[in-house]
Structures are given as structure tokens and as C-alpha cells.
Coordinates of C-alpha atoms in Angstrom, one line a residue:
Chain A
M1 CA -10.6 9.8 15.3
A2 CA -7.6 9.0 18.0
V3 CA -5.1 12.1 16.3
H4 CA -6.9 15.0 14.6
G5 CA -4.3 16.5 12.2
I6 CA -0.2 16.8 11.8
H7 CA 0.8 19.6 15.3
H8 CA 4.9 18.8 13.0
V9 CA 7.7 17.6 11.0
G10 CA 10.6 17.1 13.1
I11 CA 13.3 17.9 10.9
A12 CA 17.3 17.0 11.7
V13 CA 19.6 19.8 10.7
E14 CA 23.1 20.9 11.4
D15 CA 22.9 24.7 11.9
V16 CA 19.2 26.0 13.0
D17 CA 19.8 29.6 11.8
A18 CA 21.5 28.2 8.2
A19 CA 18.3 25.6 8.6
V20 CA 15.5 29.3 9.9
A21 CA 16.7 31.2 6.9
L22 CA 16.6 28.5 4.3
Y23 CA 13.3 27.8 5.3
R24 CA 11.9 31.7 5.1
E25 CA 13.6 31.2 2.1
L26 CA 12.1 28.2 0.3
F27 CA 8.4 28.6 1.7
G28 CA 7.9 32.0 3.5
A29 CA 7.4 29.5 6.8
E30 CA 8.4 31.9 10.2
L31 CA 9.9 31.5 13.4
E32 CA 7.9 30.9 16.1
Q33 CA 9.9 29.6 18.3
R34 CA 13.2 29.1 19.5
E35 CA 14.2 26.8 22.5
R36 CA 17.0 24.7 24.0
L37 CA 15.9 20.9 25.8
E38 CA 18.7 19.8 28.1
D39 CA 16.7 16.5 28.3
Q40 CA 16.3 16.1 25.1
G41 CA 19.7 16.7 23.9
V42 CA 17.8 19.4 21.5
E43 CA 17.9 23.1 20.4
A44 CA 14.7 23.2 18.7
A45 CA 13.2 25.4 16.8
S46 CA 9.4 25.7 15.2
L47 CA 8.3 27.4 12.4
R48 CA 4.9 28.1 11.3
V49 CA 2.7 26.9 8.6
G50 CA -0.6 27.4 8.1
D51 CA -2.0 25.5 11.9
S52 CA 1.1 23.2 11.4
H53 CA 4.6 23.5 12.1
V54 CA 8.2 22.4 10.9
E55 CA 10.2 21.8 14.1
L56 CA 13.8 22.2 13.3
L57 CA 16.0 20.0 16.0
R58 CA 19.9 20.6 16.5
P59 CA 21.7 17.9 18.5
L60 CA 23.4 18.6 21.7
G61 CA 25.9 15.9 20.9
E62 CA 27.0 13.3 18.7
E63 CA 25.7 10.4 21.5
T64 CA 21.6 12.3 21.8
P65 CA 19.3 10.6 19.8
V66 CA 18.7 13.1 17.6
G67 CA 23.0 13.2 17.0
K68 CA 22.8 9.2 16.4
F69 CA 20.2 9.5 13.7
L70 CA 22.5 12.3 12.4
A71 CA 25.0 10.8 11.8
S72 CA 24.1 7.6 10.6
R73 CA 20.7 9.3 7.9
G74 CA 22.3 13.0 7.2
P75 CA 20.2 15.6 7.5
G76 CA 16.7 15.3 6.9
M77 CA 12.8 14.0 8.0
H78 CA 13.1 12.6 11.6
H79 CA 9.7 12.3 12.9
V80 CA 6.4 13.4 12.2
A81 CA 4.1 14.2 15.4
F82 CA 0.4 14.2 15.3
R83 CA -2.1 16.4 17.8
V84 CA -3.9 14.3 20.5
D85 CA -6.5 15.3 23.8
D86 CA -5.1 13.1 26.1
V87 CA -1.0 11.8 25.7
A88 CA -1.5 9.8 29.1
A89 CA -5.0 8.7 27.3
E90 CA -3.7 7.6 24.1
L91 CA -0.3 5.5 26.0
R92 CA -2.8 3.1 27.9
R93 CA -4.7 2.4 24.3
L94 CA -1.4 2.1 22.2
A95 CA 0.1 -0.6 25.3
G96 CA -2.5 -2.3 25.8
D97 CA -3.1 -3.4 22.1
G98 CA 0.6 -4.5 22.7
V99 CA 2.1 -1.6 20.5
E100 CA 6.1 -0.7 21.2
L101 CA 6.2 2.6 22.9
I102 CA 10.0 4.9 23.4
D103 CA 7.7 6.2 25.9
E104 CA 5.5 4.9 29.4
T105 CA 4.7 7.9 30.1
P106 CA 3.9 11.8 28.8
R107 CA 6.4 13.9 29.5
R108 CA 7.8 17.3 29.3
G109 CA 7.6 18.4 24.5
A110 CA 9.2 21.5 23.3
F111 CA 7.2 25.1 23.7
G112 CA 5.2 24.0 27.2
T113 CA 3.6 20.4 25.1
I114 CA 3.2 17.2 26.6
V115 CA 4.6 15.0 24.5
A116 CA 5.4 10.4 24.2
F117 CA 7.0 9.3 21.4
V118 CA 5.5 5.7 19.8
H119 CA 9.0 2.9 18.2
P120 CA 9.8 3.2 14.7
R121 CA 9.1 -0.9 14.6
A122 CA 5.4 -0.9 15.8
T123 CA 4.8 2.4 12.7
G124 CA 6.6 0.9 9.5
G125 CA 9.3 3.0 10.0
V126 CA 8.4 6.4 11.5
L127 CA 9.2 7.8 14.4
A128 CA 5.7 8.8 15.7
E129 CA 5.1 11.0 18.2
L130 CA 1.7 11.9 19.9
V131 CA 1.3 15.9 20.6
Y132 CA -0.7 17.6 23.3
E133 CA -0.8 21.5 22.9
P134 CA -2.1 23.2 25.6
Chain B
M1 CA 3.2 33.4 3.1
A2 CA 4.4 30.6 0.1
V3 CA 3.0 27.9 1.9
H4 CA -0.1 27.5 4.0
G5 CA 0.0 24.1 5.8
I6 CA 0.8 20.8 5.9
H7 CA -1.3 19.3 3.2
H8 CA 0.2 15.3 3.7
V9 CA 3.3 13.2 5.7
G10 CA 4.3 10.8 2.7
I11 CA 5.6 7.1 3.5
A12 CA 7.2 4.6 1.7
V13 CA 5.9 1.6 2.7
E14 CA 5.6 -2.4 1.6
D15 CA 2.1 -2.9 1.3
V16 CA -1.2 -0.8 1.3
D17 CA -3.4 -2.8 3.1
A18 CA -1.3 -3.6 6.4
A19 CA -0.4 -0.3 6.2
V20 CA -4.1 0.8 6.0
A21 CA -4.7 -1.7 8.8
L22 CA -2.4 -0.2 11.2
Y23 CA -2.5 3.3 10.9
R24 CA -6.4 2.9 11.2
E25 CA -5.7 0.5 14.9
L26 CA -2.8 2.6 16.2
F27 CA -4.2 6.7 15.2
G28 CA -7.6 6.0 13.9
A29 CA -6.3 7.8 10.4
E30 CA -9.9 6.1 8.4
L31 CA -8.7 5.6 4.2
E32 CA -10.0 8.5 2.1
Q33 CA -8.5 7.8 -1.4
R34 CA -7.0 4.5 -3.7
E35 CA -5.4 5.2 -6.6
R36 CA -2.8 3.7 -8.6
L37 CA -0.3 6.1 -10.6
E38 CA 1.2 4.2 -13.1
D39 CA 4.0 7.3 -14.3
Q40 CA 5.3 8.3 -10.9
G41 CA 4.9 4.2 -10.4
V42 CA 3.0 4.0 -7.0
E43 CA 0.0 2.9 -5.8
A44 CA -1.1 5.4 -3.2
A45 CA -3.5 5.1 0.1
S46 CA -5.1 8.6 1.1
L47 CA -5.6 8.3 4.8
R48 CA -7.3 11.3 6.8
V49 CA -5.6 12.7 9.7
G50 CA -7.6 16.0 10.7
D51 CA -7.3 18.7 8.3
S52 CA -4.7 16.8 7.2
H53 CA -3.5 13.5 5.5
V54 CA -0.9 10.9 5.2
E55 CA -0.5 9.1 2.6
L56 CA 1.3 5.5 1.9
L57 CA 3.3 4.7 -1.2
R58 CA 4.0 1.5 -2.5
P59 CA 6.3 1.4 -5.6
L60 CA 5.6 -0.5 -8.6
G61 CA 8.8 -2.3 -8.7
E62 CA 12.3 -1.4 -8.0
E63 CA 13.4 0.7 -10.6
T64 CA 10.9 3.4 -9.3
P65 CA 11.8 6.5 -6.8
V66 CA 10.2 5.3 -4.4
G67 CA 11.0 1.4 -4.8
K68 CA 15.4 2.7 -4.6
F69 CA 14.0 4.6 -1.3
L70 CA 12.3 1.5 0.2
A71 CA 15.1 -0.8 -0.8
S72 CA 18.0 1.6 0.4
R73 CA 16.3 3.1 3.5
G74 CA 13.3 0.8 4.0
P75 CA 9.6 2.0 4.8
G76 CA 9.5 5.0 6.6
M77 CA 9.0 8.5 5.6
H78 CA 9.7 9.7 2.5
H79 CA 8.3 13.2 1.7
V80 CA 6.3 16.4 2.9
A81 CA 4.1 18.1 1.4
F82 CA 2.9 21.8 1.4
R83 CA -0.2 23.7 0.7
V84 CA 0.3 26.7 -2.0
D85 CA -2.4 28.4 -4.2
D86 CA -0.7 28.5 -7.2
V87 CA 2.1 25.5 -7.9
A88 CA 3.5 27.2 -11.3
A89 CA 3.8 30.5 -9.6
E90 CA 6.1 29.5 -6.5
L91 CA 7.8 27.4 -9.2
R92 CA 8.7 30.5 -10.9
R93 CA 9.6 32.4 -7.7
L94 CA 11.9 29.2 -6.1
A95 CA 13.7 28.7 -9.8
G96 CA 14.5 32.3 -10.1
D97 CA 15.9 32.1 -6.7
G98 CA 18.0 29.1 -7.7
V99 CA 16.9 26.2 -5.8
E100 CA 17.2 22.9 -7.2
L101 CA 13.8 21.3 -8.2
I102 CA 12.3 17.9 -10.1
D103 CA 9.6 19.5 -10.9
E104 CA 10.8 22.1 -13.3
T105 CA 6.7 22.3 -14.1
P106 CA 3.9 21.4 -12.0
R107 CA 2.5 17.6 -13.2
R108 CA -0.8 15.8 -12.1
G109 CA -0.5 14.2 -8.0
A110 CA -2.5 11.3 -6.3
F111 CA -5.8 12.2 -6.4
G112 CA -6.6 15.1 -8.5
T113 CA -3.5 17.4 -6.9
I114 CA -1.7 19.9 -8.6
V115 CA 2.4 19.3 -7.5
A116 CA 5.8 19.8 -7.8
F117 CA 8.6 18.3 -6.0
V118 CA 11.7 20.6 -4.5
H119 CA 14.8 18.8 -4.5
P120 CA 16.0 17.3 -1.1
R121 CA 19.8 18.4 -2.0
A122 CA 18.1 22.5 -1.6
T123 CA 16.1 21.9 2.1
G124 CA 18.6 20.3 4.1
G125 CA 17.3 16.6 3.4
V126 CA 13.8 17.5 2.4
L127 CA 12.3 15.6 -0.3
A128 CA 9.6 19.0 -0.5
E129 CA 6.4 18.7 -2.5
L130 CA 4.6 21.8 -3.1
V131 CA 0.2 20.7 -3.8
Y132 CA -2.2 22.4 -5.0
E133 CA -5.5 20.5 -4.0
P134 CA -8.3 21.9 -6.2

């Protein structure tokens, strides 16, 4: 199987501290890690939910991808990330099948991961991330 | 911990057969179960992704919740479902905290599950489902 689990669901938020507190209160989800990713234009917080995670994303500016998402759709689910063993190999397979990709090559994700995004136009409207967690 | 894993991500689709074929091709996700839920106004298909699932939802009519979602937002991520041991107990806890619920009591979900939905107004824009899978 190409993907072997849901690694996380990414959620666009306006305030990371408030969202961390809300997800703890609502679902008992505990903060694991927090990181500012300048190149992706987000502040990210990872909450543990069993073997998966909820990733809270606050845009660092209005012109970032998550900033544009928040402006047009408001806070809410932004992407779903699937675990893979080899992001580069999956990208080659998908590209070979003519699948529209956002990332042609793997790049650094949050919290030490290697990631790539598949375009929502290729997936029926779902921004899908492939994640390798070392 | 109140929730202990991501059970599935629910995705609104216009054509279940096409979406099943697409998710198999893109991600190697295999069809597990398929069910028509008249009371919820959806045809649902469950695809296995590791220990989690992708749930594809086609509305049975324009006036159903998923039909209205498709009309306003188009195909894409619809909800995220968290595993719990006792849906009724979680609902009592959330209601006691004043959290806005869609379902005040547990109801039958797809594929033999017991479920309840928490309102997106309570979660920062995320339609969240609590799922108990016997």
C-alpha cells in the first residue's frame, strides 16, 4: 500500500494558543511540539491524538497559503496528511501517472518531517500531504 | 485522554465509484465497506488507510447536509472523526462544559458505529465527529 495511515489533519486557526487550549478542553488532545516555519509562512502546533496528530496552523501573513485560505474559507480543516515510507518515490509514481502536484520534490515539513503536497485538483478538492516521519 | 485517535476523515464527493477509483490510484487506499444511510442522506464508502479510514460521502439529495455542503463549498474535506470509548459519556462531558453539539445523544453511524457530531462553531470551524467502533 502506498500510504499507511493518517498522520495528521491540518487545521487553519487564527490564534494558536486559543486553539491549543480549545482542543485540550474539547478532546483531551495534548500539545506535543510547536514550531515557526518561515519558509511556509506558518506557526504550527502539533497535538497528539492516539497514533495521529492534529496540526494547528496560524499564517504568518495574509499573503501566505494559509493566510489566503483563512481569508477565503475561514478557520477549519485545511489538509489531510498520509504517512508514507518514501516521499520521493511516491512523487515519482504520482508524476508518472500525470497527477498534478504542488511539490515536485520532497521538502522539509514541520517537526522534522519530509513532506510534499498533492494538488486538490487531483484529489477531488482535498489538499493532501504525504509525510515521512523519521 | 478523551479521544484516542483519528478514526477517519470524511470527504464530500459527487461520484462514489469515481472517488473510490481515484483514492485507490493515488494513495493505494482499498475499499472496505459501502452503505446507503437514508436517515443521514448519504451514500458512504469506507477506504482503509492503515489503522484509519477515508470516508467518501455522496449526498442523496440537494437538501441533505452533505448536499448543502457540496453546493456551497464543493467537493473536499467535510469532517474529521475521533475515536472514543463512550460517545454518550463524551457528550455529557461536552454538554456540561457548555459546548455546542449537533447531536445531544449518540446515533447510529455508518458501518455499525455509534457517533455524534460537535458543531463547527464550538471547534474553530471543524465539523468534528465522535465515533465508537464496536
